[in-house]
mmCIF file of C-alpha atoms in Angstrom:
data_model
loop_
_atom_site.group_PDB
_atom_site.id
_atom_site.type_symbol
_atom_site.label_atom_id
_atom_site.label_comp_id
_atom_site.label_asym_id
_atom_site.label_seq_id
_atom_site.Cartn_x
_atom_site.Cartn_y
_atom_site.Cartn_z
ATOM 1 C CA MET A 170 -12.995 48.822 -75.000
ATOM 2 C CA THR A 171 -11.060 51.973 -75.859
ATOM 3 C CA PRO A 172 -7.500 52.617 -74.561
ATOM 4 C CA SER A 173 -8.748 55.469 -72.364
ATOM 5 C CA SER A 174 -11.294 53.157 -70.707
ATOM 6 C CA LEU A 175 -8.579 50.606 -70.070
ATOM 7 C CA ARG A 176 -6.396 53.252 -68.431
ATOM 8 C CA LYS A 177 -9.312 54.330 -66.235
ATOM 9 C CA ARG A 178 -9.933 50.748 -65.147
ATOM 10 C CA GLU A 179 -6.233 50.275 -64.465
ATOM 11 C CA ARG A 180 -6.118 53.428 -62.320
ATOM 12 C CA ALA A 181 -9.243 52.304 -60.459
ATOM 13 C CA ALA A 182 -7.645 48.902 -59.802
ATOM 14 C CA TRP A 183 -4.493 50.524 -58.440
ATOM 15 C CA GLY A 184 -6.696 52.740 -56.247
ATOM 16 C CA PHE A 185 -8.354 49.673 -54.728
ATOM 17 C CA VAL A 186 -5.114 47.793 -54.032
ATOM 18 C CA ALA A 187 -3.126 50.856 -52.897
ATOM 19 C CA PRO A 188 -4.227 50.687 -49.210
ATOM 20 C CA SER A 189 -3.234 47.017 -49.023
ATOM 21 C CA LEU A 190 0.111 47.666 -50.715
ATOM 22 C CA LEU A 191 0.748 50.561 -48.323
ATOM 23 C CA ALA A 192 -0.027 48.379 -45.292
ATOM 24 C CA ILE A 193 2.246 45.601 -46.608
ATOM 25 C CA GLY A 194 5.009 48.134 -47.177
ATOM 26 C CA VAL A 195 4.726 49.739 -43.720
ATOM 27 C CA PHE A 196 4.154 46.602 -41.629
ATOM 28 C CA PHE A 197 6.088 43.998 -43.637
ATOM 29 C CA ALA A 198 8.669 45.313 -46.102
ATOM 30 C CA ILE A 199 10.080 48.073 -43.885
ATOM 31 C CA PRO A 200 10.476 45.835 -40.758
ATOM 32 C CA VAL A 201 12.186 43.135 -42.835
ATOM 33 C CA PHE A 202 14.561 45.697 -44.355
ATOM 34 C CA ALA A 203 15.215 47.226 -40.919
ATOM 35 C CA ALA A 204 15.967 43.760 -39.460
ATOM 36 C CA LEU A 205 18.419 43.133 -42.305
ATOM 37 C CA LEU A 206 20.205 46.432 -41.625
ATOM 38 C CA LEU A 207 20.323 45.838 -37.851
ATOM 39 C CA SER A 208 21.704 42.342 -38.396
ATOM 40 C CA LEU A 209 24.777 43.943 -39.999
ATOM 41 C CA THR A 210 25.531 45.966 -36.853
ATOM 42 C CA ASP A 211 26.523 45.261 -33.238
ATOM 43 C CA PHE A 212 23.359 46.959 -31.946
ATOM 44 C CA ASP A 213 23.169 46.114 -28.229
ATOM 45 C CA ILE A 214 22.211 47.644 -24.870
ATOM 46 C CA TYR A 215 25.033 50.194 -25.137
ATOM 47 C CA ALA A 216 23.718 51.358 -28.514
ATOM 48 C CA LEU A 217 20.278 51.700 -26.933
ATOM 49 C CA ALA A 218 21.745 54.213 -24.511
ATOM 50 C CA ASP A 219 23.676 56.034 -27.241
ATOM 51 C CA ILE A 220 23.205 55.265 -30.934
ATOM 52 C CA GLY A 221 26.793 56.422 -31.482
ATOM 53 C CA ASN A 222 27.981 53.163 -29.910
ATOM 54 C CA MET A 223 26.543 51.145 -32.790
ATOM 55 C CA ARG A 224 29.045 49.915 -35.389
ATOM 56 C CA PHE A 225 28.753 48.230 -38.758
ATOM 57 C CA VAL A 226 30.121 44.669 -38.446
ATOM 58 C CA GLY A 227 29.154 43.197 -41.809
ATOM 59 C CA LEU A 228 28.362 39.480 -41.726
ATOM 60 C CA ARG A 229 30.007 38.864 -38.341
ATOM 61 C CA ASN A 230 26.659 38.252 -36.613
ATOM 62 C CA TYR A 231 25.811 35.559 -39.174
ATOM 63 C CA GLU A 232 29.250 33.931 -38.828
ATOM 64 C CA ARG A 233 28.841 33.813 -35.042
ATOM 65 C CA LEU A 234 25.318 32.498 -35.417
ATOM 66 C CA PHE A 235 26.192 29.679 -37.803
ATOM 67 C CA SER A 236 29.042 28.553 -35.534
ATOM 68 C CA ASN A 237 26.765 28.414 -32.478
ATOM 69 C CA PRO A 238 25.521 24.860 -31.668
ATOM 70 C CA LEU A 239 22.558 26.317 -29.723
ATOM 71 C CA PHE A 240 21.288 27.983 -32.901
ATOM 72 C CA TRP A 241 21.444 24.719 -34.842
ATOM 73 C CA GLY A 242 19.708 22.948 -31.943
ATOM 74 C CA ALA A 243 16.935 25.556 -32.125
ATOM 75 C CA MET A 244 16.706 25.059 -35.909
ATOM 76 C CA LYS A 245 16.421 21.305 -35.421
ATOM 77 C CA ASN A 246 13.699 21.672 -32.774
ATOM 78 C CA THR A 247 11.771 24.142 -34.942
ATOM 79 C CA GLY A 248 12.044 21.773 -37.899
ATOM 80 C CA LEU A 249 10.681 18.906 -35.769
ATOM 81 C CA PHE A 250 7.789 21.049 -34.582
ATOM 82 C CA ALA A 251 6.947 22.017 -38.179
ATOM 83 C CA VAL A 252 7.445 18.594 -39.799
ATOM 84 C CA ILE A 253 5.282 16.787 -37.223
ATOM 85 C CA GLY A 254 2.940 19.590 -36.206
ATOM 86 C CA VAL A 255 1.813 20.921 -39.602
ATOM 87 C CA PRO A 256 0.486 17.609 -41.031
ATOM 88 C CA LEU A 257 -0.981 16.680 -37.641
ATOM 89 C CA SER A 258 -2.746 20.026 -37.277
ATOM 90 C CA ILE A 259 -4.117 20.008 -40.849
ATOM 91 C CA ALA A 260 -5.249 16.364 -40.657
ATOM 92 C CA THR A 261 -7.010 16.935 -37.330
ATOM 93 C CA SER A 262 -8.768 20.115 -38.421
ATOM 94 C CA LEU A 263 -9.784 18.679 -41.812
ATOM 95 C CA ALA A 264 -11.148 15.496 -40.208
ATOM 96 C CA ALA A 265 -13.136 17.555 -37.699
ATOM 97 C CA ALA A 266 -14.475 19.810 -40.470
ATOM 98 C CA VAL A 267 -15.557 16.858 -42.639
ATOM 99 C CA ILE A 268 -17.323 15.202 -39.696
ATOM 100 C CA LEU A 269 -19.050 18.403 -38.579
ATOM 101 C CA ASN A 270 -20.101 19.142 -42.164
ATOM 102 C CA ALA A 271 -22.021 15.852 -42.383
ATOM 103 C CA ARG A 272 -25.765 16.291 -42.070
ATOM 104 C CA VAL A 273 -26.132 13.162 -39.914
ATOM 105 C CA ILE A 274 -24.284 14.862 -37.045
ATOM 106 C CA LYS A 275 -26.642 16.362 -34.475
ATOM 107 C CA TRP A 276 -26.063 19.680 -32.678
ATOM 108 C CA ARG A 277 -23.462 20.723 -35.234
ATOM 109 C CA PRO A 278 -23.362 24.409 -34.124
ATOM 110 C CA LEU A 279 -22.677 23.297 -30.553
ATOM 111 C CA TRP A 280 -19.797 21.018 -31.625
ATOM 112 C CA ARG A 281 -18.334 23.780 -33.795
ATOM 113 C CA VAL A 282 -18.321 26.211 -30.893
ATOM 114 C CA MET A 283 -16.741 23.628 -28.591
ATOM 115 C CA PHE A 284 -13.961 22.808 -31.074
ATOM 116 C CA PHE A 285 -13.277 26.466 -31.861
ATOM 117 C CA ALA A 286 -13.280 27.559 -28.207
ATOM 118 C CA PRO A 287 -9.610 26.608 -27.479
ATOM 119 C CA PHE A 288 -8.421 29.010 -30.183
ATOM 120 C CA VAL A 289 -9.954 32.045 -28.486
ATOM 121 C CA THR A 290 -8.919 31.142 -24.945
ATOM 122 C CA THR A 291 -5.876 32.788 -23.388
ATOM 123 C CA LEU A 292 -2.722 31.003 -24.451
ATOM 124 C CA VAL A 293 -0.847 31.407 -21.170
ATOM 125 C CA ALA A 294 -3.822 30.247 -19.061
ATOM 126 C CA THR A 295 -4.378 27.145 -21.198
ATOM 127 C CA ALA A 296 -0.647 26.391 -21.244
ATOM 128 C CA VAL A 297 -0.567 26.446 -17.439
ATOM 129 C CA LEU A 298 -3.633 24.185 -17.378
ATOM 130 C CA TRP A 299 -1.926 21.731 -19.735
ATOM 131 C CA ASN A 300 1.100 21.741 -17.449
ATOM 132 C CA TYR A 301 -1.152 20.286 -14.750
ATOM 133 C CA MET A 302 -2.755 17.845 -17.181
ATOM 134 C CA LEU A 303 0.704 16.584 -18.178
ATOM 135 C CA HIS A 304 1.977 16.320 -14.603
ATOM 136 C CA THR A 305 3.811 13.066 -13.985
ATOM 137 C CA ARG A 306 1.945 12.101 -10.786
ATOM 138 C CA TYR A 307 -1.313 14.068 -10.818
ATOM 139 C CA GLY A 308 -1.946 14.708 -14.519
ATOM 140 C CA VAL A 309 -5.151 13.397 -16.062
ATOM 141 C CA ILE A 310 -3.275 12.215 -19.193
ATOM 142 C CA ASN A 311 -1.012 9.896 -17.191
ATOM 143 C CA TRP A 312 -4.081 8.794 -15.222
ATOM 144 C CA ALA A 313 -5.787 7.817 -18.509
ATOM 145 C CA LEU A 314 -2.664 6.005 -19.716
ATOM 146 C CA GLY A 315 -2.513 4.140 -16.391
ATOM 147 C CA ALA A 316 -5.966 2.690 -17.114
ATOM 148 C CA PHE A 317 -4.335 0.825 -20.028
ATOM 149 C CA GLY A 318 -1.370 -0.334 -17.937
ATOM 150 C CA ILE A 319 1.024 2.256 -19.396
ATOM 151 C CA PRO A 320 3.469 3.669 -16.807
ATOM 152 C CA PRO A 321 3.488 7.441 -16.135
ATOM 153 C CA VAL A 322 5.395 9.573 -18.642
ATOM 154 C CA ASP A 323 7.435 12.583 -17.559
ATOM 155 C CA TRP A 324 6.034 14.588 -20.472
ATOM 156 C CA LEU A 325 7.723 17.922 -19.825
ATOM 157 C CA GLY A 326 10.756 16.630 -17.931
ATOM 158 C CA ASP A 327 12.113 14.174 -20.499
ATOM 159 C CA PRO A 328 13.784 15.494 -23.697
ATOM 160 C CA SER A 329 12.293 12.631 -25.727
ATOM 161 C CA SER A 330 8.697 13.479 -24.777
ATOM 162 C CA SER A 331 8.820 17.262 -24.377
ATOM 163 C CA ILE A 332 8.246 18.070 -28.074
ATOM 164 C CA PRO A 333 5.288 15.625 -28.425
ATOM 165 C CA ALA A 334 3.793 17.086 -25.232
ATOM 166 C CA ILE A 335 3.983 20.650 -26.537
ATOM 167 C CA LEU A 336 2.702 19.518 -29.945
ATOM 168 C CA MET A 337 -0.386 18.005 -28.309
ATOM 169 C CA PHE A 338 -1.106 21.370 -26.726
ATOM 170 C CA VAL A 339 -0.399 23.400 -29.890
ATOM 171 C CA VAL A 340 -2.586 21.189 -32.095
ATOM 172 C CA TRP A 341 -5.427 21.294 -29.535
ATOM 173 C CA LYS A 342 -5.104 25.074 -29.287
ATOM 174 C CA THR A 343 -5.010 25.878 -33.019
ATOM 175 C CA PHE A 344 -6.930 23.220 -34.917
ATOM 176 C CA GLY A 345 -10.286 24.985 -34.382
ATOM 177 C CA TYR A 346 -9.152 27.947 -36.502
ATOM 178 C CA ASN A 347 -8.208 25.772 -39.473
ATOM 179 C CA MET A 348 -11.366 23.702 -38.947
ATOM 180 C CA LEU A 349 -13.469 26.835 -39.396
ATOM 181 C CA ILE A 350 -11.735 27.660 -42.700
ATOM 182 C CA PHE A 351 -12.246 24.098 -43.954
ATOM 183 C CA LEU A 352 -15.898 24.145 -42.872
ATOM 184 C CA ALA A 353 -16.488 27.319 -44.867
ATOM 185 C CA VAL A 354 -15.010 25.877 -48.057
ATOM 186 C CA LEU A 355 -16.660 22.454 -47.610
ATOM 187 C CA GLN A 356 -20.053 24.128 -47.640
ATOM 188 C CA THR A 357 -19.300 25.558 -51.105
ATOM 189 C CA VAL A 358 -18.737 22.132 -52.685
ATOM 190 C CA PRO A 359 -21.861 21.397 -54.814
ATOM 191 C CA ASP A 360 -23.939 18.422 -53.676
ATOM 192 C CA ASP A 361 -24.338 17.459 -57.338
ATOM 193 C CA LEU A 362 -20.714 16.330 -57.418
ATOM 194 C CA TYR A 363 -21.235 13.967 -54.469
ATOM 195 C CA GLU A 364 -24.493 12.704 -56.008
ATOM 196 C CA ALA A 365 -22.721 11.968 -59.307
ATOM 197 C CA ALA A 366 -19.914 10.191 -57.428
ATOM 198 C CA ARG A 367 -22.434 8.065 -55.505
ATOM 199 C CA ILE A 368 -24.202 7.102 -58.739
ATOM 200 C CA ASP A 369 -20.816 6.002 -60.113
ATOM 201 C CA GLY A 370 -20.408 3.746 -57.069
ATOM 202 C CA ALA A 371 -17.865 5.833 -55.122
ATOM 203 C CA GLY A 372 -17.788 5.224 -51.368
ATOM 204 C CA PRO A 373 -17.034 7.893 -48.733
ATOM 205 C CA LEU A 374 -13.259 7.540 -49.110
ATOM 206 C CA LYS A 375 -13.348 7.814 -52.895
ATOM 207 C CA GLN A 376 -15.718 10.780 -52.645
ATOM 208 C CA PHE A 377 -13.271 12.457 -50.281
ATOM 209 C CA ARG A 378 -10.316 11.753 -52.560
ATOM 210 C CA HIS A 379 -11.897 12.570 -55.942
ATOM 211 C CA VAL A 380 -14.464 15.228 -55.004
ATOM 212 C CA THR A 381 -13.615 16.899 -51.697
ATOM 213 C CA LEU A 382 -9.835 17.187 -52.002
ATOM 214 C CA PRO A 383 -9.784 18.706 -55.532
ATOM 215 C CA ALA A 384 -12.555 21.140 -54.559
ATOM 216 C CA ILE A 385 -10.757 22.416 -51.456
ATOM 217 C CA ALA A 386 -7.184 22.234 -52.839
ATOM 218 C CA PRO A 387 -6.570 26.044 -52.923
ATOM 219 C CA THR A 388 -7.848 26.360 -49.346
ATOM 220 C CA LEU A 389 -5.719 23.408 -48.290
ATOM 221 C CA LEU A 390 -2.700 25.202 -49.737
ATOM 222 C CA LEU A 391 -3.593 28.414 -47.877
ATOM 223 C CA VAL A 392 -4.022 26.582 -44.563
ATOM 224 C CA SER A 393 -0.735 24.717 -45.021
ATOM 225 C CA ILE A 394 1.133 27.996 -45.666
ATOM 226 C CA ILE A 395 -0.412 29.596 -42.574
ATOM 227 C CA ALA A 396 0.362 26.490 -40.494
ATOM 228 C CA VAL A 397 4.012 26.359 -41.603
ATOM 229 C CA ALA A 398 4.503 30.042 -40.745
ATOM 230 C CA SER A 399 2.835 29.508 -37.352
ATOM 231 C CA PHE A 400 4.921 26.473 -36.400
ATOM 232 C CA PHE A 401 8.133 28.192 -37.520
ATOM 233 C CA GLN A 402 7.254 31.057 -35.165
ATOM 234 C CA LEU A 403 6.460 28.909 -32.132
ATOM 235 C CA PHE A 404 7.486 30.787 -28.997
ATOM 236 C CA ALA A 405 4.886 31.297 -26.252
ATOM 237 C CA GLU A 406 4.084 27.602 -25.803
ATOM 238 C CA PRO A 407 7.638 26.385 -25.001
ATOM 239 C CA TYR A 408 8.341 29.603 -23.118
ATOM 240 C CA VAL A 409 5.409 29.065 -20.721
ATOM 241 C CA MET A 410 5.447 25.273 -20.479
ATOM 242 C CA THR A 411 9.159 24.369 -20.362
ATOM 243 C CA GLN A 412 11.269 27.549 -20.562
ATOM 244 C CA GLY A 413 13.073 25.853 -23.439
ATOM 245 C CA GLY A 414 13.975 22.773 -21.376
ATOM 246 C CA PRO A 415 14.637 20.064 -20.535
ATOM 247 C CA ALA A 416 18.215 20.149 -21.839
ATOM 248 C CA GLN A 417 17.126 22.840 -24.354
ATOM 249 C CA SER A 418 15.058 20.261 -26.217
ATOM 250 C CA THR A 419 12.207 22.739 -26.818
ATOM 251 C CA VAL A 420 14.215 25.850 -27.655
ATOM 252 C CA THR A 421 12.834 27.133 -30.963
ATOM 253 C CA VAL A 422 14.382 29.679 -33.317
ATOM 254 C CA LEU A 423 12.053 32.400 -32.059
ATOM 255 C CA TYR A 424 12.829 31.480 -28.441
ATOM 256 C CA PHE A 425 16.557 31.642 -29.286
ATOM 257 C CA MET A 426 15.996 35.065 -30.895
ATOM 258 C CA TYR A 427 14.156 36.273 -27.785
ATOM 259 C CA GLU A 428 17.050 35.230 -25.540
ATOM 260 C CA GLU A 429 19.629 36.865 -27.821
ATOM 261 C CA GLY A 430 17.643 40.097 -27.999
ATOM 262 C CA PHE A 431 16.007 40.525 -24.602
ATOM 263 C CA LYS A 432 18.060 38.340 -22.252
ATOM 264 C CA TRP A 433 21.573 39.023 -23.527
ATOM 265 C CA TRP A 434 20.692 42.321 -25.318
ATOM 266 C CA ASN A 435 22.499 41.306 -28.514
ATOM 267 C CA LEU A 436 19.937 43.012 -30.723
ATOM 268 C CA GLY A 437 22.098 42.864 -33.851
ATOM 269 C CA SER A 438 22.498 39.121 -33.429
ATOM 270 C CA ALA A 439 18.778 38.752 -32.701
ATOM 271 C CA SER A 440 18.018 40.614 -35.935
ATOM 272 C CA ALA A 441 20.245 38.153 -37.790
ATOM 273 C CA VAL A 442 18.196 35.278 -36.303
ATOM 274 C CA ALA A 443 14.982 37.033 -37.364
ATOM 275 C CA PHE A 444 16.231 37.457 -40.910
ATOM 276 C CA VAL A 445 17.350 33.818 -41.158
ATOM 277 C CA LEU A 446 13.916 32.756 -39.911
ATOM 278 C CA PHE A 447 12.275 34.991 -42.538
ATOM 279 C CA VAL A 448 14.386 33.421 -45.295
ATOM 280 C CA CYS A 449 13.511 29.902 -44.059
ATOM 281 C CA ILE A 450 9.756 30.632 -44.027
ATOM 282 C CA LEU A 451 9.958 32.292 -47.452
ATOM 283 C CA ALA A 452 11.883 29.337 -48.911
ATOM 284 C CA VAL A 453 9.433 26.753 -47.532
ATOM 285 C CA THR A 454 6.469 28.812 -48.767
ATOM 286 C CA LEU A 455 7.953 29.015 -52.272
ATOM 287 C CA VAL A 456 8.479 25.249 -52.248
ATOM 288 C CA GLN A 457 4.857 24.750 -51.157
ATOM 289 C CA LEU A 458 3.626 27.011 -53.969
ATOM 290 C CA ALA A 459 5.802 25.235 -56.531
ATOM 291 C CA VAL A 460 4.595 21.786 -55.429
ATOM 292 C CA ALA A 461 0.971 22.960 -55.343
ATOM 293 C CA LYS A 462 1.262 24.395 -58.859
ATOM 294 C CA LYS A 463 2.823 21.180 -60.104
ATOM 295 C CA VAL A 464 -0.018 19.031 -58.749
ATOM 296 C CA GLY A 465 -2.630 21.507 -60.022
ATOM 297 C CA ALA A 466 -3.821 22.888 -56.671
ATOM 298 C CA TYR A 467 -3.907 26.386 -58.201
ATOM 299 C CA GLU A 468 -3.109 28.100 -61.490
#
């Protein structure tokens, strides 16, 4: 291939990726840069009325943030949601996808629709419904536990059970989306590989470990990155179900940012929270990519 042909192909490639790069720049890079700039100011409700009231304060917002126990409580809660919720969500969706991909299962399209349905339902409506299901006296979950002799649990009123209660709802609400991604990639795994594994005497578990997991590793990495970002940005669920309570046990970083920005109108401080959250998600994503590359999930 001549140098002029290479240059033409390079220009054509840039032409194809240019719209995506432009969208990333407008909707991602610029907002992140703007949040960083705002976090260095005392932008508040007075500055909204007159931009002349805004002053540059340097790192003061970050100093105030890192000395605030409520912020560290929100970080801890968000970490708990992510550490427990991400593996639980991925395991549930992968198990459902593997089961629904098996040919022995009847009415597979019907089951797929049923499992995916929670993802497309209105979040607020389903959160209110789960509030009733988790009710201490009338909730169906406590009724089911009572059948096994387990006393009623104050799911949303006890700090020790509020995070598991919200996690149950979040996993139920979101696992259908990941299940659909896993189903799509499972159907691309050649049957020849499973046939060869069966001839070698591999049972279902060994087939899953030595055939399925390596084949879907890049997709597994993608789903884990999406799940981590989603759990780090948990907001609507605790906002609707508990309002951050009880005893602020379900206040997440995004919920804390919302209160700083739209309850107390400390928009500069809220921007600092947003930028810290961005750095946390970026750091965890880089760690995930490094680990995945080390174990050979992608090249």
